[in-house]
mmCIF file of C-alpha atoms in Angstrom:
data_model
loop_
_atom_site.group_PDB
_atom_site.id
_atom_site.type_symbol
_atom_site.label_atom_id
_atom_site.label_comp_id
_atom_site.label_asym_id
_atom_site.label_seq_id
_atom_site.Cartn_x
_atom_site.Cartn_y
_atom_site.Cartn_z
ATOM 1 C CA MET A 24 8.688 -26.087 -30.408
ATOM 2 C CA ALA A 25 6.142 -24.643 -33.162
ATOM 3 C CA MET A 26 3.313 -26.882 -32.860
ATOM 4 C CA LYS A 27 -0.059 -26.074 -34.689
ATOM 5 C CA SER A 28 -3.339 -27.716 -33.881
ATOM 6 C CA ALA A 29 -6.760 -27.020 -35.443
ATOM 7 C CA ALA A 30 -7.972 -25.564 -32.045
ATOM 8 C CA SER A 31 -4.991 -22.988 -31.905
ATOM 9 C CA SER A 32 -5.521 -22.102 -35.725
ATOM 10 C CA ALA A 33 -9.146 -21.372 -35.102
ATOM 11 C CA ILE A 34 -8.596 -19.379 -31.906
ATOM 12 C CA ARG A 35 -5.855 -17.307 -33.700
ATOM 13 C CA SER A 36 -8.033 -16.790 -36.710
ATOM 14 C CA LEU A 37 -10.687 -15.550 -34.093
ATOM 15 C CA LEU A 38 -8.472 -13.066 -32.755
ATOM 16 C CA SER A 39 -7.087 -11.727 -35.960
ATOM 17 C CA SER A 40 -10.239 -11.623 -38.016
ATOM 18 C CA SER A 41 -12.037 -8.246 -38.123
ATOM 19 C CA SER A 42 -15.059 -10.106 -39.384
ATOM 20 C CA SER A 43 -15.471 -12.507 -36.363
ATOM 21 C CA THR A 44 -18.981 -12.450 -35.020
ATOM 22 C CA PHE A 45 -18.112 -10.914 -31.518
ATOM 23 C CA SER A 46 -15.360 -8.404 -33.114
ATOM 24 C CA ARG A 47 -17.906 -6.968 -35.703
ATOM 25 C CA ASN A 48 -19.199 -3.459 -34.767
ATOM 26 C CA LEU A 49 -21.672 -1.888 -37.056
ATOM 27 C CA HIS A 50 -21.805 1.237 -35.383
ATOM 28 C CA ALA A 51 -18.776 3.147 -33.591
ATOM 29 C CA PRO A 52 -19.120 2.796 -29.630
ATOM 30 C CA ALA A 53 -20.582 5.838 -28.089
ATOM 31 C CA GLU A 54 -17.933 6.244 -25.384
ATOM 32 C CA ARG A 55 -14.093 5.634 -26.138
ATOM 33 C CA LYS A 56 -12.497 3.834 -23.557
ATOM 34 C CA LYS A 57 -8.787 3.652 -22.147
ATOM 35 C CA ILE A 58 -7.760 0.377 -21.629
ATOM 36 C CA VAL A 59 -4.312 -0.618 -19.703
ATOM 37 C CA GLY A 60 -2.722 -4.042 -20.138
ATOM 38 C CA VAL A 61 -0.223 -5.370 -18.035
ATOM 39 C CA PHE A 62 1.531 -8.435 -19.138
ATOM 40 C CA TYR A 63 5.084 -10.052 -18.960
ATOM 41 C CA LYS A 64 7.737 -8.604 -21.541
ATOM 42 C CA GLY A 65 8.544 -10.975 -24.311
ATOM 43 C CA GLY A 66 11.773 -9.382 -25.259
ATOM 44 C CA GLU A 67 13.835 -11.349 -27.719
ATOM 45 C CA TYR A 68 11.368 -14.278 -27.757
ATOM 46 C CA ALA A 69 8.247 -11.899 -28.697
ATOM 47 C CA LYS A 70 9.047 -12.625 -32.331
ATOM 48 C CA LEU A 71 9.754 -16.063 -32.476
ATOM 49 C CA ASN A 72 6.275 -17.247 -32.350
ATOM 50 C CA PRO A 73 3.203 -15.447 -34.113
ATOM 51 C CA ASN A 74 1.065 -16.993 -31.490
ATOM 52 C CA PHE A 75 2.900 -15.634 -28.692
ATOM 53 C CA VAL A 76 0.135 -13.239 -27.481
ATOM 54 C CA GLY A 77 0.429 -13.229 -24.013
ATOM 55 C CA CYS A 78 3.481 -10.663 -23.521
ATOM 56 C CA VAL A 79 3.678 -6.963 -23.773
ATOM 57 C CA GLU A 80 4.536 -7.092 -27.496
ATOM 58 C CA GLY A 81 1.800 -9.653 -28.463
ATOM 59 C CA ALA A 82 -0.670 -7.513 -26.276
ATOM 60 C CA LEU A 83 -3.280 -10.452 -26.620
ATOM 61 C CA GLY A 84 -3.511 -9.746 -30.099
ATOM 62 C CA ILE A 85 -6.357 -7.237 -29.551
ATOM 63 C CA ARG A 86 -4.376 -3.921 -30.336
ATOM 64 C CA GLU A 87 -5.416 -3.408 -34.065
ATOM 65 C CA TRP A 88 -9.237 -4.320 -33.111
ATOM 66 C CA LEU A 89 -9.368 -1.975 -30.105
ATOM 67 C CA GLU A 90 -7.695 0.922 -31.947
ATOM 68 C CA SER A 91 -9.796 0.389 -35.069
ATOM 69 C CA LEU A 92 -13.073 1.066 -32.734
ATOM 70 C CA GLY A 93 -11.249 4.399 -31.311
ATOM 71 C CA HIS A 94 -10.232 2.954 -27.942
ATOM 72 C CA GLN A 95 -6.930 3.669 -26.485
ATOM 73 C CA TYR A 96 -4.705 0.639 -25.617
ATOM 74 C CA ILE A 97 -1.642 1.124 -23.121
ATOM 75 C CA VAL A 98 0.284 -1.975 -22.691
ATOM 76 C CA THR A 99 3.081 -2.309 -20.119
ATOM 77 C CA ASP A 100 5.156 -4.664 -17.930
ATOM 78 C CA ASP A 101 5.923 -1.704 -15.432
ATOM 79 C CA LYS A 102 3.487 -2.259 -12.560
ATOM 80 C CA GLU A 103 5.275 -1.598 -9.296
ATOM 81 C CA GLY A 104 5.218 1.576 -7.436
ATOM 82 C CA PRO A 105 3.617 4.865 -7.597
ATOM 83 C CA ASN A 106 5.665 5.900 -10.424
ATOM 84 C CA SER A 107 5.062 2.794 -12.507
ATOM 85 C CA GLU A 108 3.399 3.272 -15.948
ATOM 86 C CA LEU A 109 0.411 1.386 -14.695
ATOM 87 C CA ASP A 110 0.020 4.167 -11.865
ATOM 88 C CA LYS A 111 0.580 7.027 -14.530
ATOM 89 C CA HIS A 112 -2.373 5.866 -16.151
ATOM 90 C CA LEU A 113 -4.757 4.831 -13.396
ATOM 91 C CA HIS A 114 -6.618 8.393 -13.209
ATOM 92 C CA ASP A 115 -8.369 7.956 -16.517
ATOM 93 C CA ALA A 116 -8.299 4.207 -17.096
ATOM 94 C CA HIS A 117 -11.517 2.677 -17.667
ATOM 95 C CA ILE A 118 -10.526 -0.987 -18.118
ATOM 96 C CA ILE A 119 -7.281 -2.945 -16.707
ATOM 97 C CA ILE A 120 -6.371 -6.274 -18.017
ATOM 98 C CA SER A 121 -3.512 -8.235 -16.043
ATOM 99 C CA THR A 122 -2.590 -11.844 -15.817
ATOM 100 C CA PRO A 123 -1.690 -14.086 -12.920
ATOM 101 C CA PHE A 124 1.686 -14.682 -14.455
ATOM 102 C CA HIS A 125 2.848 -10.898 -14.093
ATOM 103 C CA PRO A 126 0.019 -9.658 -11.863
ATOM 104 C CA ALA A 127 -0.819 -5.903 -11.529
ATOM 105 C CA TYR A 128 -1.864 -5.606 -7.789
ATOM 106 C CA VAL A 129 -4.932 -3.644 -7.831
ATOM 107 C CA THR A 130 -5.269 -2.421 -4.386
ATOM 108 C CA ALA A 131 -7.823 -0.481 -2.443
ATOM 109 C CA GLU A 132 -5.486 2.506 -2.864
ATOM 110 C CA ARG A 133 -5.096 2.185 -6.484
ATOM 111 C CA ILE A 134 -9.012 1.552 -6.972
ATOM 112 C CA LYS A 135 -9.379 4.921 -5.205
ATOM 113 C CA LYS A 136 -7.012 6.681 -7.710
ATOM 114 C CA ALA A 137 -8.852 5.156 -10.601
ATOM 115 C CA LYS A 138 -11.911 7.296 -10.768
ATOM 116 C CA ASN A 139 -12.982 6.265 -14.227
ATOM 117 C CA LEU A 140 -12.536 2.467 -13.722
ATOM 118 C CA GLU A 141 -15.158 0.114 -14.437
ATOM 119 C CA LEU A 142 -14.018 -3.253 -15.464
ATOM 120 C CA LEU A 143 -11.049 -5.578 -14.292
ATOM 121 C CA LEU A 144 -10.267 -8.623 -16.401
ATOM 122 C CA THR A 145 -7.857 -11.309 -15.697
ATOM 123 C CA ALA A 146 -6.370 -12.903 -18.661
ATOM 124 C CA GLY A 147 -6.135 -16.244 -17.352
ATOM 125 C CA ILE A 148 -7.661 -17.758 -14.098
ATOM 126 C CA GLY A 149 -7.267 -16.370 -10.618
ATOM 127 C CA SER A 150 -8.114 -12.742 -9.515
ATOM 128 C CA ASP A 151 -6.591 -12.788 -6.058
ATOM 129 C CA HIS A 152 -4.121 -10.004 -7.324
ATOM 130 C CA VAL A 153 -7.115 -7.557 -7.016
ATOM 131 C CA ASP A 154 -8.710 -6.402 -3.691
ATOM 132 C CA LEU A 155 -11.894 -7.944 -4.354
ATOM 133 C CA LYS A 156 -13.807 -6.305 -1.426
ATOM 134 C CA ALA A 157 -12.529 -2.919 -2.356
ATOM 135 C CA ALA A 158 -13.555 -3.589 -6.029
ATOM 136 C CA ALA A 159 -16.938 -4.735 -4.963
ATOM 137 C CA ALA A 160 -17.395 -1.434 -2.705
ATOM 138 C CA ALA A 161 -16.477 0.531 -5.677
ATOM 139 C CA GLY A 162 -19.217 -1.009 -7.943
ATOM 140 C CA LEU A 163 -16.327 -2.414 -10.306
ATOM 141 C CA THR A 164 -16.848 -5.605 -12.171
ATOM 142 C CA VAL A 165 -13.996 -8.059 -12.173
ATOM 143 C CA ALA A 166 -13.935 -11.145 -14.449
ATOM 144 C CA GLU A 167 -11.685 -13.814 -15.756
ATOM 145 C CA VAL A 168 -11.483 -16.386 -18.520
ATOM 146 C CA THR A 169 -12.717 -19.428 -16.723
ATOM 147 C CA GLY A 170 -11.407 -22.710 -18.000
ATOM 148 C CA SER A 171 -9.059 -21.167 -20.448
ATOM 149 C CA ASN A 172 -5.732 -22.662 -18.739
ATOM 150 C CA VAL A 173 -7.193 -25.518 -16.743
ATOM 151 C CA VAL A 174 -5.702 -28.381 -19.071
ATOM 152 C CA SER A 175 -2.400 -26.300 -19.055
ATOM 153 C CA VAL A 176 -2.276 -26.309 -15.377
ATOM 154 C CA ALA A 177 -3.290 -29.843 -14.676
ATOM 155 C CA GLU A 178 -0.574 -31.164 -17.106
ATOM 156 C CA ASP A 179 2.096 -29.353 -15.531
ATOM 157 C CA GLU A 180 1.051 -30.527 -12.010
ATOM 158 C CA LEU A 181 1.448 -33.994 -13.394
ATOM 159 C CA LEU A 182 4.897 -33.121 -14.850
ATOM 160 C CA ARG A 183 6.050 -31.723 -11.501
ATOM 161 C CA ILE A 184 4.713 -34.935 -9.527
ATOM 162 C CA LEU A 185 6.857 -37.095 -11.693
ATOM 163 C CA VAL A 186 9.937 -34.828 -11.510
ATOM 164 C CA LEU A 187 9.860 -34.752 -7.695
ATOM 165 C CA VAL A 188 8.938 -38.689 -7.240
ATOM 166 C CA ARG A 189 11.400 -39.924 -9.925
ATOM 167 C CA ASN A 190 13.969 -37.646 -8.428
ATOM 168 C CA PHE A 191 14.650 -36.292 -12.006
ATOM 169 C CA LEU A 192 16.405 -33.016 -11.252
ATOM 170 C CA PRO A 193 19.764 -34.434 -9.685
ATOM 171 C CA GLY A 194 20.054 -36.416 -12.734
ATOM 172 C CA TYR A 195 19.575 -33.624 -14.994
ATOM 173 C CA HIS A 196 22.152 -31.581 -12.897
ATOM 174 C CA GLN A 197 24.680 -34.350 -13.242
ATOM 175 C CA ALA A 198 24.229 -34.720 -17.183
ATOM 176 C CA VAL A 199 24.787 -30.962 -17.375
ATOM 177 C CA ASN A 200 27.714 -30.848 -14.906
ATOM 178 C CA GLY A 201 29.532 -33.982 -16.464
ATOM 179 C CA GLU A 202 28.908 -36.332 -13.521
ATOM 180 C CA TRP A 203 27.696 -39.939 -13.405
ATOM 181 C CA ASN A 204 26.490 -40.970 -9.890
ATOM 182 C CA VAL A 205 23.389 -43.402 -10.299
ATOM 183 C CA ALA A 206 23.211 -43.791 -6.501
ATOM 184 C CA GLY A 207 22.891 -40.136 -5.938
ATOM 185 C CA ILE A 208 19.477 -40.408 -7.776
ATOM 186 C CA ALA A 209 18.347 -43.780 -7.287
ATOM 187 C CA HIS A 210 18.326 -43.801 -3.350
ATOM 188 C CA ARG A 211 15.141 -41.436 -3.181
ATOM 189 C CA ALA A 212 13.504 -42.294 -6.700
ATOM 190 C CA TYR A 213 9.972 -44.098 -6.685
ATOM 191 C CA ASP A 214 7.279 -45.291 -9.017
ATOM 192 C CA LEU A 215 3.990 -43.304 -9.215
ATOM 193 C CA GLU A 216 2.052 -46.600 -9.174
ATOM 194 C CA GLY A 217 0.584 -47.577 -5.915
ATOM 195 C CA LYS A 218 1.147 -44.024 -4.233
ATOM 196 C CA THR A 219 -1.682 -42.255 -2.562
ATOM 197 C CA ILE A 220 -2.166 -38.739 -4.233
ATOM 198 C CA GLY A 221 -4.715 -36.117 -2.570
ATOM 199 C CA THR A 222 -5.590 -33.046 -4.201
ATOM 200 C CA VAL A 223 -6.690 -30.054 -1.986
ATOM 201 C CA GLY A 224 -9.618 -28.783 -4.121
ATOM 202 C CA ALA A 225 -11.127 -30.770 -6.946
ATOM 203 C CA GLY A 226 -12.550 -27.809 -9.181
ATOM 204 C CA ARG A 227 -11.872 -27.745 -12.829
ATOM 205 C CA ILE A 228 -8.031 -28.190 -12.538
ATOM 206 C CA GLY A 229 -8.239 -30.879 -9.632
ATOM 207 C CA LYS A 230 -10.484 -32.904 -11.506
ATOM 208 C CA LEU A 231 -8.527 -32.795 -14.730
ATOM 209 C CA LEU A 232 -5.517 -33.921 -12.652
ATOM 210 C CA LEU A 233 -7.350 -36.790 -11.056
ATOM 211 C CA GLN A 234 -8.384 -37.884 -14.555
ATOM 212 C CA ARG A 235 -4.867 -37.985 -15.852
ATOM 213 C CA LEU A 236 -3.593 -39.784 -12.851
ATOM 214 C CA LYS A 237 -6.073 -42.618 -13.251
ATOM 215 C CA PRO A 238 -3.877 -44.529 -15.735
ATOM 216 C CA PHE A 239 -0.979 -44.442 -13.351
ATOM 217 C CA ASN A 240 -3.076 -46.794 -10.915
ATOM 218 C CA CYS A 241 -2.546 -44.520 -7.989
ATOM 219 C CA ASN A 242 -4.856 -44.283 -4.876
ATOM 220 C CA LEU A 243 -6.818 -41.075 -5.462
ATOM 221 C CA LEU A 244 -8.127 -38.817 -2.737
ATOM 222 C CA TYR A 245 -9.731 -35.339 -2.955
ATOM 223 C CA TYR A 246 -10.734 -32.764 -0.495
ATOM 224 C CA ASP A 247 -13.150 -29.855 -1.665
ATOM 225 C CA ARG A 248 -16.169 -27.947 -0.201
ATOM 226 C CA LEU A 249 -18.390 -29.561 -2.896
ATOM 227 C CA ARG A 250 -18.272 -33.212 -3.374
ATOM 228 C CA MET A 251 -18.400 -34.710 -6.908
ATOM 229 C CA ASN A 252 -21.583 -36.822 -8.034
ATOM 230 C CA PRO A 253 -21.266 -40.621 -7.506
ATOM 231 C CA GLU A 254 -20.891 -41.360 -11.098
ATOM 232 C CA SER A 255 -17.873 -38.851 -11.357
ATOM 233 C CA GLU A 256 -16.134 -40.305 -8.633
ATOM 234 C CA LYS A 257 -16.651 -43.763 -10.027
ATOM 235 C CA GLU A 258 -15.449 -42.757 -13.175
ATOM 236 C CA ILE A 259 -12.196 -41.067 -11.950
ATOM 237 C CA GLY A 260 -11.805 -43.404 -9.146
ATOM 238 C CA ALA A 261 -11.308 -40.854 -6.654
ATOM 239 C CA GLU A 262 -12.370 -40.972 -3.029
ATOM 240 C CA PHE A 263 -13.977 -37.958 -1.304
ATOM 241 C CA GLU A 264 -12.239 -37.048 2.168
ATOM 242 C CA GLU A 265 -14.510 -34.761 4.403
ATOM 243 C CA ASP A 266 -11.612 -33.695 6.881
ATOM 244 C CA LEU A 267 -8.608 -31.991 5.290
ATOM 245 C CA ASP A 268 -6.323 -32.792 8.232
ATOM 246 C CA ALA A 269 -7.315 -36.663 8.268
ATOM 247 C CA MET A 270 -6.467 -36.954 4.595
ATOM 248 C CA LEU A 271 -3.146 -35.413 4.775
ATOM 249 C CA PRO A 272 -1.224 -38.234 6.733
ATOM 250 C CA LYS A 273 -2.642 -40.761 4.083
ATOM 251 C CA CYS A 274 -0.906 -39.097 1.047
ATOM 252 C CA ASP A 275 2.528 -39.687 -0.504
ATOM 253 C CA VAL A 276 1.684 -36.635 -2.813
ATOM 254 C CA ILE A 277 -0.464 -33.655 -2.008
ATOM 255 C CA VAL A 278 -1.466 -31.282 -4.767
ATOM 256 C CA ILE A 279 -2.977 -27.810 -4.038
ATOM 257 C CA ASN A 280 -5.782 -26.828 -6.201
ATOM 258 C CA MET A 281 -7.801 -24.132 -4.244
ATOM 259 C CA PRO A 282 -8.135 -20.438 -4.870
ATOM 260 C CA LEU A 283 -6.204 -17.880 -2.509
ATOM 261 C CA THR A 284 -8.796 -16.405 -0.233
ATOM 262 C CA GLU A 285 -8.870 -14.922 3.255
ATOM 263 C CA GLN A 286 -9.588 -18.647 4.627
ATOM 264 C CA THR A 287 -6.784 -20.202 2.528
ATOM 265 C CA ARG A 288 -4.031 -17.741 2.790
ATOM 266 C CA GLY A 289 -1.444 -19.697 5.011
ATOM 267 C CA LEU A 290 -3.382 -22.782 5.147
ATOM 268 C CA PHE A 291 -0.298 -25.014 4.926
ATOM 269 C CA ASP A 292 1.500 -23.552 8.017
ATOM 270 C CA LYS A 293 4.030 -25.374 10.206
ATOM 271 C CA ASN A 294 1.438 -27.190 12.248
ATOM 272 C CA ARG A 295 -0.562 -28.490 9.178
ATOM 273 C CA ILE A 296 2.636 -29.466 7.238
ATOM 274 C CA ALA A 297 3.651 -31.578 10.445
ATOM 275 C CA LYS A 298 0.458 -33.637 9.798
ATOM 276 C CA CYS A 299 1.710 -34.549 6.642
ATOM 277 C CA LYS A 300 3.313 -37.960 6.136
ATOM 278 C CA LYS A 301 7.338 -37.788 6.464
ATOM 279 C CA GLY A 302 8.794 -37.781 2.954
ATOM 280 C CA VAL A 303 5.630 -36.370 1.223
ATOM 281 C CA VAL A 304 5.841 -34.757 -1.915
ATOM 282 C CA ILE A 305 3.721 -31.359 -2.338
ATOM 283 C CA VAL A 306 2.978 -29.630 -5.604
ATOM 284 C CA ASN A 307 1.437 -26.181 -5.560
ATOM 285 C CA ASN A 308 0.384 -24.392 -8.882
ATOM 286 C CA ALA A 309 -2.542 -22.592 -7.159
ATOM 287 C CA ARG A 310 -1.166 -19.753 -5.342
ATOM 288 C CA GLY A 311 2.144 -19.378 -3.312
ATOM 289 C CA ALA A 312 0.473 -17.486 -0.423
ATOM 290 C CA ILE A 313 -1.485 -20.659 0.637
ATOM 291 C CA MET A 314 1.783 -21.873 1.931
ATOM 292 C CA ASP A 315 3.848 -20.469 5.022
ATOM 293 C CA THR A 316 7.053 -19.682 3.321
ATOM 294 C CA GLN A 317 9.370 -20.276 5.978
ATOM 295 C CA ALA A 318 7.412 -23.548 7.068
ATOM 296 C CA ILE A 319 7.852 -24.890 3.701
ATOM 297 C CA ALA A 320 11.620 -24.183 3.365
ATOM 298 C CA ASP A 321 12.020 -25.580 6.958
ATOM 299 C CA ALA A 322 10.282 -28.774 5.931
ATOM 300 C CA CYS A 323 12.311 -29.240 2.827
ATOM 301 C CA THR A 324 15.637 -28.810 4.682
ATOM 302 C CA SER A 325 14.586 -31.342 7.478
ATOM 303 C CA GLY A 326 13.304 -33.815 4.856
ATOM 304 C CA HIS A 327 9.967 -33.867 6.354
ATOM 305 C CA VAL A 328 8.844 -32.521 2.801
ATOM 306 C CA ALA A 329 10.799 -34.762 0.363
ATOM 307 C CA GLY A 330 10.279 -32.400 -2.487
ATOM 308 C CA TYR A 331 8.151 -29.244 -3.121
ATOM 309 C CA GLY A 332 7.196 -28.164 -6.555
ATOM 310 C CA GLY A 333 5.284 -25.192 -8.094
ATOM 311 C CA ASP A 334 5.229 -22.051 -10.308
ATOM 312 C CA VAL A 335 3.551 -19.681 -7.801
ATOM 313 C CA TRP A 336 5.204 -17.469 -5.343
ATOM 314 C CA PRO A 337 3.770 -15.357 -2.503
ATOM 315 C CA VAL A 338 4.850 -12.103 -4.384
ATOM 316 C CA GLN A 339 5.667 -12.183 -8.245
ATOM 317 C CA PRO A 340 8.185 -11.740 -9.613
ATOM 318 C CA ALA A 341 9.571 -13.595 -6.794
ATOM 319 C CA PRO A 342 12.652 -11.645 -5.114
ATOM 320 C CA LYS A 343 15.979 -12.897 -6.014
ATOM 321 C CA ASP A 344 16.812 -13.898 -2.430
ATOM 322 C CA HIS A 345 13.486 -15.789 -2.031
ATOM 323 C CA LEU A 346 13.912 -18.502 0.536
ATOM 324 C CA TRP A 347 12.541 -21.263 -1.870
ATOM 325 C CA ARG A 348 15.084 -20.514 -4.491
ATOM 326 C CA PHE A 349 17.439 -22.211 -2.150
ATOM 327 C CA MET A 350 15.876 -24.989 -0.267
ATOM 328 C CA PRO A 351 16.754 -28.437 -1.278
ATOM 329 C CA ASN A 352 14.872 -30.763 -3.414
ATOM 330 C CA HIS A 353 12.605 -28.182 -5.117
ATOM 331 C CA ALA A 354 11.166 -28.093 -8.414
ATOM 332 C CA MET A 355 9.894 -24.315 -8.694
ATOM 333 C CA THR A 356 10.067 -22.079 -11.846
ATOM 334 C CA PRO A 357 8.505 -18.924 -12.678
ATOM 335 C CA HIS A 358 4.724 -18.729 -12.963
ATOM 336 C CA ILE A 359 4.468 -20.553 -16.386
ATOM 337 C CA SER A 360 2.063 -23.685 -15.943
ATOM 338 C CA GLY A 361 -0.870 -21.406 -17.484
ATOM 339 C CA THR A 362 0.699 -19.559 -20.011
ATOM 340 C CA THR A 363 1.350 -21.980 -22.699
ATOM 341 C CA ILE A 364 0.927 -21.011 -26.207
ATOM 342 C CA ASP A 365 -2.426 -22.744 -26.397
ATOM 343 C CA ALA A 366 -3.642 -21.271 -23.170
ATOM 344 C CA GLN A 367 -2.780 -17.909 -24.313
ATOM 345 C CA LEU A 368 -4.686 -18.011 -27.348
ATOM 346 C CA ARG A 369 -7.753 -19.118 -25.351
ATOM 347 C CA TYR A 370 -7.489 -16.394 -22.832
ATOM 348 C CA ALA A 371 -6.756 -13.776 -25.374
ATOM 349 C CA ALA A 372 -9.964 -14.766 -27.197
ATOM 350 C CA GLY A 373 -11.996 -14.856 -23.866
ATOM 351 C CA VAL A 374 -10.636 -11.351 -23.126
ATOM 352 C CA LYS A 375 -11.588 -10.002 -26.594
ATOM 353 C CA ASP A 376 -15.128 -11.793 -26.197
ATOM 354 C CA MET A 377 -15.682 -10.030 -22.641
ATOM 355 C CA LEU A 378 -14.405 -6.652 -23.850
ATOM 356 C CA ASP A 379 -16.691 -6.834 -26.774
ATOM 357 C CA ARG A 380 -19.460 -7.567 -24.846
ATOM 358 C CA HIS A 381 -18.726 -4.700 -22.439
ATOM 359 C CA PHE A 382 -18.839 -2.300 -25.066
ATOM 360 C CA ARG A 383 -22.076 -3.458 -26.222
ATOM 361 C CA GLY A 384 -23.560 -3.617 -22.553
ATOM 362 C CA GLU A 385 -24.207 -7.165 -22.829
ATOM 363 C CA ASP A 386 -23.238 -9.660 -19.801
ATOM 364 C CA PHE A 387 -20.366 -11.939 -19.629
ATOM 365 C CA PRO A 388 -20.740 -15.745 -19.389
ATOM 366 C CA GLU A 389 -21.927 -16.327 -15.801
ATOM 367 C CA GLN A 390 -18.920 -18.317 -14.821
ATOM 368 C CA ASN A 391 -16.356 -15.620 -15.531
ATOM 369 C CA TYR A 392 -17.649 -13.144 -12.984
ATOM 370 C CA ILE A 393 -15.598 -12.736 -9.905
ATOM 371 C CA VAL A 394 -17.330 -9.575 -8.759
ATOM 372 C CA LYS A 395 -20.714 -8.659 -10.106
ATOM 373 C CA GLU A 396 -23.166 -5.954 -8.980
ATOM 374 C CA GLY A 397 -21.051 -5.809 -5.471
ATOM 375 C CA GLN A 398 -21.211 -9.463 -4.951
ATOM 376 C CA LEU A 399 -18.222 -11.720 -4.797
ATOM 377 C CA ALA A 400 -18.052 -15.163 -6.510
ATOM 378 C CA SER A 401 -18.730 -18.057 -4.126
ATOM 379 C CA GLN A 402 -15.215 -19.427 -3.883
ATOM 380 C CA TYR A 403 -14.006 -15.890 -2.693
ATOM 381 C CA ARG A 404 -16.645 -15.484 -0.157
#
């Protein structure tokens, strides 16, 4: 689908124009940088859309700009193991750019190898693929393009809620396979209206999801470390829950909207899932490792969880034999929710802006920092 919007055209112009405000350099930079970008490969699809900048071939649309400034820009999808292209360039790389959709896992070991490394950028939102404590100890800056794909992810969450609640996927498979069995779909298809939906986390994405659910006349709950102001709660029609475990059994649908941290890793284990209402639907576009892999597969198999959907996996790309590929009533996909064409243009422009600021010795927008001057952002502490 080749959609063009005024916003997309403006962002595309921002990326390609050599005369844009933040790309203009009156003097060549004093130091040439080596930048390594790790993205998913576009392959046969790379040429089908000129705005497809988030792949290796698109290279965020910044190759010409970087090379015109004298910088070296290496782009690859090869990120696994000591013989990968990423590892070959670690020793003299100054900047690494990666995405949550094809994450370059920047471990403490890799940080030690990268003697010249100064900046780690995430083209998108979520920097848990970086060992943040090791990055902070090494004096590195870690930043992401905050807000760049929040709309994209919130829309996708709403899609998966509807797909699972309405039991859409069996009907689709019937159509593809030449079958016609209405009862096989209808016996577990429900309306969304009147259901209780709880989001675990109500930051930018969680709040947008709640706003989009309001017209469906659902009962909206949220659990978060920070409560919204009363005006926002009233406008959205959401009720704050102080206790996560007290909220879970109230919910027909649970949506995960929190970052992956030491505290949230494995948060939804067997015991916590057991506290959920039997027949609950769970949607997780946050991070796969927030879930206990085996516990989710077992709960879907037993029917305690009526449906599980998301685009995030504990390790990405997910192995071909991953349990979640084979469990019943799932709506899993590769990590796609935050890499729509519109999102790509936004996070590509954000990366370019931060690179330009870095070359000039200027600060980034404060909300973009994940690690700054040895300190982790509050959500990762």
